[in-house]
Short mmCIF file of C-alpha atoms in Angstrom, two decimals:
data_model
loop_
_atom_site.label_atom_id
_atom_site.label_comp_id
_atom_site.label_asym_id
_atom_site.label_seq_id
_atom_site.Cartn_x
_atom_site.Cartn_y
_atom_site.Cartn_z
CA UNK A 1 131.99 71.93 116.94
CA UNK A 2 130.48 75.05 115.35
CA UNK A 3 132.21 78.34 116.09
CA UNK A 4 129.68 80.85 117.45
CA UNK A 5 129.05 83.88 115.27
CA UNK A 6 131.00 86.82 116.62
CA UNK A 7 129.94 90.42 116.06
CA UNK A 8 132.35 92.85 114.47
CA UNK A 9 133.20 95.20 117.34
CA UNK A 10 133.95 98.90 117.18
CA UNK A 11 137.62 99.51 117.93
CA UNK A 12 138.56 102.79 119.58
CA UNK A 13 141.04 104.82 117.53
CA UNK A 14 141.08 108.63 117.89
CA UNK A 15 143.77 108.99 115.20
CA UNK A 16 142.57 110.87 112.11
CA UNK A 17 142.40 108.79 108.91
CA UNK A 18 144.51 109.70 105.89
CA UNK A 19 144.81 108.53 102.29
CA UNK A 20 147.57 109.04 99.74
CA UNK A 21 146.48 111.45 96.99
CA UNK A 22 147.57 108.95 94.32
CA UNK A 23 145.71 106.02 95.89
CA UNK A 24 144.07 104.97 92.63
CA UNK A 25 147.43 104.76 90.90
CA UNK A 26 148.80 102.73 93.81
CA UNK A 27 145.86 100.32 93.51
CA UNK A 28 146.36 99.83 89.77
CA UNK A 29 150.08 99.30 90.31
CA UNK A 30 149.24 96.60 92.86
CA UNK A 31 147.11 94.66 90.37
CA UNK A 32 149.76 95.02 87.66
CA UNK A 33 152.41 93.65 90.04
CA UNK A 34 150.19 90.67 90.88
CA UNK A 35 149.80 89.95 87.18
CA UNK A 36 153.54 90.27 86.56
CA UNK A 37 154.36 87.49 89.01
CA UNK A 38 151.49 85.20 88.12
CA UNK A 39 149.38 85.75 91.22
CA UNK A 40 146.56 87.02 88.98
CA UNK A 41 145.91 85.15 85.73
CA UNK A 42 142.11 85.15 85.38
CA UNK A 43 139.29 87.65 85.69
CA UNK A 44 138.06 85.91 88.85
CA UNK A 45 141.52 86.18 90.43
CA UNK A 46 141.66 89.87 89.54
CA UNK A 47 138.27 90.44 91.16
CA UNK A 48 139.53 88.71 94.32
CA UNK A 49 142.70 90.81 94.28
CA UNK A 50 140.76 94.05 93.88
CA UNK A 51 138.41 93.07 96.69
CA UNK A 52 141.45 92.57 98.95
CA UNK A 53 142.33 96.27 98.39
CA UNK A 54 146.07 95.86 98.81
CA UNK A 55 146.73 99.18 97.11
CA UNK A 56 144.32 100.91 99.45
CA UNK A 57 146.15 99.47 102.44
CA UNK A 58 149.46 100.91 101.22
CA UNK A 59 147.83 104.26 100.45
CA UNK A 60 146.30 104.44 103.93
CA UNK A 61 149.34 103.41 105.96
CA UNK A 62 151.75 105.49 103.82
CA UNK A 63 149.61 108.57 103.02
CA UNK A 64 152.60 110.96 102.95
CA UNK A 65 155.08 108.83 101.04
CA UNK A 66 156.53 109.36 97.59
CA UNK A 67 154.59 107.51 94.90
CA UNK A 68 157.49 105.17 93.98
CA UNK A 69 158.15 104.51 97.67
CA UNK A 70 154.51 103.70 98.41
CA UNK A 71 154.28 101.41 95.38
CA UNK A 72 157.43 99.58 96.49
CA UNK A 73 156.11 99.20 100.05
CA UNK A 74 152.83 97.92 98.62
CA UNK A 75 154.69 95.18 96.74
CA UNK A 76 156.28 94.03 100.00
CA UNK A 77 152.88 93.98 101.74
CA UNK A 78 151.33 91.87 98.99
CA UNK A 79 154.25 89.45 98.95
CA UNK A 80 154.04 89.01 102.73
CA UNK A 81 150.30 88.34 102.63
CA UNK A 82 150.40 85.93 99.70
CA UNK A 83 153.38 83.84 100.75
CA UNK A 84 151.88 83.56 104.25
CA UNK A 85 148.52 82.43 102.86
CA UNK A 86 150.17 79.81 100.69
CA UNK A 87 153.39 78.61 102.29
CA UNK A 88 152.97 79.36 106.00
CA UNK A 89 149.37 79.46 107.22
CA UNK A 90 148.10 77.43 104.28
CA UNK A 91 150.73 74.69 104.43
CA UNK A 92 150.84 74.42 108.22
CA UNK A 93 147.04 74.35 108.32
CA UNK A 94 147.31 71.18 106.23
CA UNK A 95 149.93 69.79 108.60
CA UNK A 96 152.62 70.19 105.93
CA UNK A 97 155.44 71.66 108.02
CA UNK A 98 158.04 70.39 105.51
CA UNK A 99 156.72 72.85 102.94
CA UNK A 100 156.96 75.65 105.51
CA UNK A 101 160.57 74.74 106.33
CA UNK A 102 161.58 74.53 102.67
CA UNK A 103 159.93 77.87 101.95
CA UNK A 104 161.64 79.66 104.83
CA UNK A 105 165.05 78.31 103.87
CA UNK A 106 164.57 79.42 100.26
CA UNK A 107 163.54 82.89 101.48
CA UNK A 108 166.75 83.15 103.51
CA UNK A 109 168.72 82.04 100.46
CA UNK A 110 167.16 84.80 98.35
CA UNK A 111 167.78 87.49 100.96
CA UNK A 112 171.46 86.55 101.02
CA UNK A 113 171.78 86.16 97.23
CA UNK A 114 168.88 87.48 95.11
CA UNK A 115 170.69 87.04 91.79
CA UNK A 116 169.74 83.38 91.21
CA UNK A 117 166.48 82.68 93.06
CA UNK A 118 164.90 79.24 93.25
CA UNK A 119 161.95 78.55 90.97
CA UNK A 120 158.47 79.83 91.80
CA UNK A 121 156.54 83.10 91.88
CA UNK A 122 157.21 83.75 95.56
CA UNK A 123 160.98 83.45 95.15
CA UNK A 124 161.20 85.49 91.95
CA UNK A 125 159.09 88.25 93.45
CA UNK A 126 161.17 88.25 96.65
CA UNK A 127 164.40 88.39 94.65
CA UNK A 128 163.17 91.42 92.74
CA UNK A 129 162.13 93.16 95.98
CA UNK A 130 165.51 92.41 97.54
CA UNK A 131 167.49 93.66 94.53
CA UNK A 132 165.59 96.96 94.41
CA UNK A 133 165.85 97.52 98.18
CA UNK A 134 169.35 98.92 97.66
CA UNK A 135 167.87 101.59 95.36
CA UNK A 136 165.40 102.77 98.00
CA UNK A 137 167.42 102.57 101.22
CA UNK A 138 170.86 103.30 102.62
CA UNK A 139 172.93 100.32 103.83
CA UNK A 140 171.92 100.68 107.49
CA UNK A 141 168.23 100.68 106.57
CA UNK A 142 168.74 97.75 104.21
CA UNK A 143 170.19 95.80 107.10
CA UNK A 144 167.40 96.99 109.40
CA UNK A 145 164.74 95.57 107.09
CA UNK A 146 166.68 92.37 106.44
CA UNK A 147 167.02 91.83 110.20
CA UNK A 148 163.27 92.34 110.53
CA UNK A 149 162.65 89.74 107.84
CA UNK A 150 164.95 87.29 109.60
CA UNK A 151 162.99 87.83 112.83
CA UNK A 152 159.72 87.30 110.97
CA UNK A 153 160.92 84.08 109.31
CA UNK A 154 162.24 82.78 112.62
CA UNK A 155 158.85 83.37 114.26
CA UNK A 156 156.93 81.60 111.50
CA UNK A 157 158.61 78.34 112.56
CA UNK A 158 156.85 78.03 115.94
CA UNK A 159 153.72 79.52 114.35
CA UNK A 160 153.67 76.69 111.82
CA UNK A 161 154.18 74.10 114.54
CA UNK A 162 151.28 75.44 116.59
CA UNK A 163 149.09 75.51 113.50
CA UNK A 164 150.00 71.98 112.39
CA UNK A 165 149.45 70.52 115.89
CA UNK A 166 146.19 72.43 116.33
CA UNK A 167 147.64 73.67 119.62
CA UNK A 168 146.75 77.05 121.12
CA UNK A 169 149.69 78.65 123.00
CA UNK A 170 149.39 80.50 126.29
CA UNK A 171 148.38 84.13 126.01
CA UNK A 172 151.85 85.40 126.98
CA UNK A 173 153.55 83.07 124.50
CA UNK A 174 151.18 84.15 121.76
CA UNK A 175 151.74 87.85 122.47
CA UNK A 176 155.49 87.33 122.25
CA UNK A 177 155.13 85.39 119.01
CA UNK A 178 152.71 87.92 117.51
CA UNK A 179 155.12 90.81 117.96
CA UNK A 180 157.38 89.08 115.43
CA UNK A 181 154.84 87.52 113.05
CA UNK A 182 153.02 90.83 112.62
CA UNK A 183 156.26 92.17 111.06
CA UNK A 184 155.87 95.75 112.17
CA UNK A 185 158.65 97.08 114.43
CA UNK A 186 161.58 96.09 112.21
CA UNK A 187 159.54 95.52 109.07
CA UNK A 188 156.57 97.57 107.94
CA UNK A 189 157.58 100.57 110.05
CA UNK A 190 160.95 100.49 108.29
CA UNK A 191 159.13 100.38 104.95
CA UNK A 192 157.30 103.51 106.05
CA UNK A 193 160.64 105.25 106.55
CA UNK A 194 161.59 104.15 103.04
CA UNK A 195 158.25 105.24 101.56
CA UNK A 196 158.50 108.73 103.08
CA UNK A 197 162.20 109.01 102.22
CA UNK A 198 162.74 110.24 105.77
CA UNK A 199 164.71 107.54 107.60
CA UNK A 200 165.25 107.75 111.31
CA UNK A 201 168.98 107.60 112.18
CA UNK A 202 169.99 104.24 113.62
CA UNK A 203 171.25 105.85 116.83
CA UNK A 204 167.75 107.30 117.40
CA UNK A 205 165.79 104.26 116.16
CA UNK A 206 167.66 101.98 118.56
CA UNK A 207 166.87 104.03 121.68
CA UNK A 208 164.64 102.31 124.27
CA UNK A 209 161.86 104.90 123.98
CA UNK A 210 161.58 104.55 120.18
CA UNK A 211 161.62 100.76 120.46
CA UNK A 212 159.03 100.90 123.25
CA UNK A 213 156.54 103.03 121.31
CA UNK A 214 157.17 100.96 118.16
CA UNK A 215 156.39 97.72 119.99
CA UNK A 216 153.18 99.24 121.36
CA UNK A 217 152.11 100.28 117.86
CA UNK A 218 152.95 96.81 116.56
CA UNK A 219 150.77 95.18 119.21
CA UNK A 220 147.85 97.43 118.25
CA UNK A 221 148.15 96.42 114.59
CA UNK A 222 148.34 92.75 115.57
CA UNK A 223 145.35 93.00 117.90
CA UNK A 224 143.35 94.81 115.22
CA UNK A 225 144.04 92.05 112.71
CA UNK A 226 143.19 89.31 115.20
CA UNK A 227 139.95 90.91 116.32
CA UNK A 228 138.65 91.74 112.85
CA UNK A 229 139.85 88.50 111.24
CA UNK A 230 138.53 86.42 114.14
CA UNK A 231 135.29 85.31 112.46
CA UNK A 232 137.34 83.82 109.61
CA UNK A 233 140.28 82.41 111.56
CA UNK A 234 138.27 80.93 114.42
CA UNK A 235 136.56 78.59 111.96
CA UNK A 236 139.83 76.62 112.06
CA UNK A 237 140.59 74.15 114.86
CA UNK A 238 143.43 75.45 117.02
CA UNK A 239 143.39 78.87 115.35
CA UNK A 240 146.32 81.12 116.27
CA UNK A 241 144.38 84.20 117.26
CA UNK A 242 144.32 86.52 120.28
CA UNK A 243 140.65 85.71 120.91
CA UNK A 244 141.29 81.97 121.00
CA UNK A 245 144.24 82.37 123.36
CA UNK A 246 142.21 84.52 125.77
CA UNK A 247 139.35 82.01 125.69
CA UNK A 248 141.74 79.18 126.58
CA UNK A 249 143.56 81.19 129.26
CA UNK A 250 140.42 82.47 130.99
CA UNK A 251 138.30 79.39 130.27
CA UNK A 252 135.56 81.59 128.85
CA UNK A 253 133.36 81.51 125.74
CA UNK A 254 134.57 83.24 122.58
CA UNK A 255 132.18 86.23 122.83
CA UNK A 256 133.59 87.03 126.27
CA UNK A 257 137.14 86.54 124.98
CA UNK A 258 136.37 88.96 122.16
CA UNK A 259 135.34 91.59 124.69
CA UNK A 260 138.61 91.07 126.56
CA UNK A 261 140.57 91.41 123.29
CA UNK A 262 138.80 94.68 122.50
CA UNK A 263 139.66 95.95 125.98
CA UNK A 264 143.34 95.03 125.41
CA UNK A 265 143.28 96.92 122.11
CA UNK A 266 141.88 100.02 123.80
CA UNK A 267 144.44 99.81 126.60
CA UNK A 268 147.33 99.58 124.13
CA UNK A 269 145.94 102.43 122.02
CA UNK A 270 145.75 104.72 125.05
CA UNK A 271 149.31 103.73 126.00
CA UNK A 272 150.55 104.46 122.49
CA UNK A 273 149.05 107.95 122.45
CA UNK A 274 150.79 108.78 125.73
CA UNK A 275 154.12 107.31 124.60
CA UNK A 276 154.00 109.06 121.22
CA UNK A 277 153.39 112.44 122.84
CA UNK A 278 156.30 111.87 125.23
CA UNK A 279 158.67 110.99 122.38
CA UNK A 280 157.70 114.11 120.42
CA UNK A 281 158.23 116.33 123.46
CA UNK A 282 161.72 114.95 123.96
CA UNK A 283 162.77 114.73 120.29
CA UNK A 284 161.01 117.53 118.44
CA UNK A 285 162.71 117.15 115.05
CA UNK A 286 161.40 116.41 111.57
CA UNK A 287 162.63 112.82 111.33
CA UNK A 288 161.25 111.77 114.71
CA UNK A 289 157.91 113.47 114.06
CA UNK A 290 157.72 111.75 110.67
CA UNK A 291 158.51 108.38 112.24
CA UNK A 292 155.87 108.76 114.97
CA UNK A 293 153.36 109.96 112.37
CA UNK A 294 154.12 106.78 110.42
CA UNK A 295 153.19 104.69 113.45
CA UNK A 296 149.94 106.63 113.75
CA UNK A 297 149.03 106.17 110.07
CA UNK A 298 149.80 102.46 110.29
CA UNK A 299 147.49 102.04 113.29
CA UNK A 300 144.63 103.99 111.73
CA UNK A 301 145.18 102.94 108.12
CA UNK A 302 145.31 99.25 108.98
CA UNK A 303 142.07 99.58 110.95
CA UNK A 304 140.24 101.33 108.11
CA UNK A 305 141.54 98.86 105.53
CA UNK A 306 140.63 95.87 107.71
CA UNK A 307 137.04 97.07 107.84
CA UNK A 308 136.90 97.43 104.04
CA UNK A 309 138.88 94.48 102.67
CA UNK A 310 137.32 91.20 101.59
CA UNK A 311 140.25 89.24 103.09
CA UNK A 312 138.52 88.83 106.43
CA UNK A 313 135.27 87.49 105.05
CA UNK A 314 134.41 84.23 106.77
CA UNK A 315 135.00 81.18 104.60
CA UNK A 316 134.55 77.54 105.54
CA UNK A 317 137.96 75.96 106.13
CA UNK A 318 139.17 73.17 103.87
CA UNK A 319 140.52 70.55 106.25
CA UNK A 320 142.92 67.72 105.41
CA UNK A 321 141.16 64.49 104.42
CA UNK A 322 142.07 62.77 107.71
CA UNK A 323 140.44 65.52 109.71
CA UNK A 324 137.45 65.77 107.44
CA UNK A 325 136.85 62.07 108.01
CA UNK A 326 136.77 62.65 111.76
#
């Protein structure tokens, strides 16, 4: 069955855009890091990497960070994207859940002991990121990010199963899963604290209101990715995407489901703006303001990058031979 062409919708976001002043240096650092770990070995691969604009993403979501901090956060973002493409979404899309399981277990091994990583570019890059984390963050923030990674790896298990079975979960199940696979609340938002060198004290970060506004921001980022990557992802049977889940839940065509997804995105954005203002009124200090500003720049920066990157260009899926035969 042919997936109907979906228009790229306008997503409401009244947050002002921002860009790190050293964005070009961040972008060149990103390409150099990809070369170092063997992700880029040819001119064609470099062109693909530059079209993905990983450095621009880091410069947009961390516009106020220190240059070393933003470069380090950018390395994490690239690693997360590339290992997901290869070992999670890629492998499970082929029905190869064993590869997903082996990869996740090796990742856990490296997080616990980065000194002797298993073979492979993904593991060596992860080991280097883990070793240098102690240079960028205090012990409580190290543990905060490691806990976020554990949550992300745990969520990729059911994600891989859904992908491999070509099964679309219920909308509520998908929303719960997406909060972890998007790796924001205890992941990328923690990296923003590291990049700005302005960590939020654990006693404040753990409060219900900070967690509530962080989860709202995470949902917005996830919805943005799903809506703007929909034309690419929905080419796959059983695609794990907000649009697909809405279409199944409401028994409606994909264009109508896309409209519902856009409405959800707008609803969450309005809720975030209210929640962020409430947090600032109650905790008007530099660290809290910096944290909330980091949520804002992630929401806006991810949107602007998603509209510019080549990652969400529609490509025909390469199906396993058994499925191609059918």
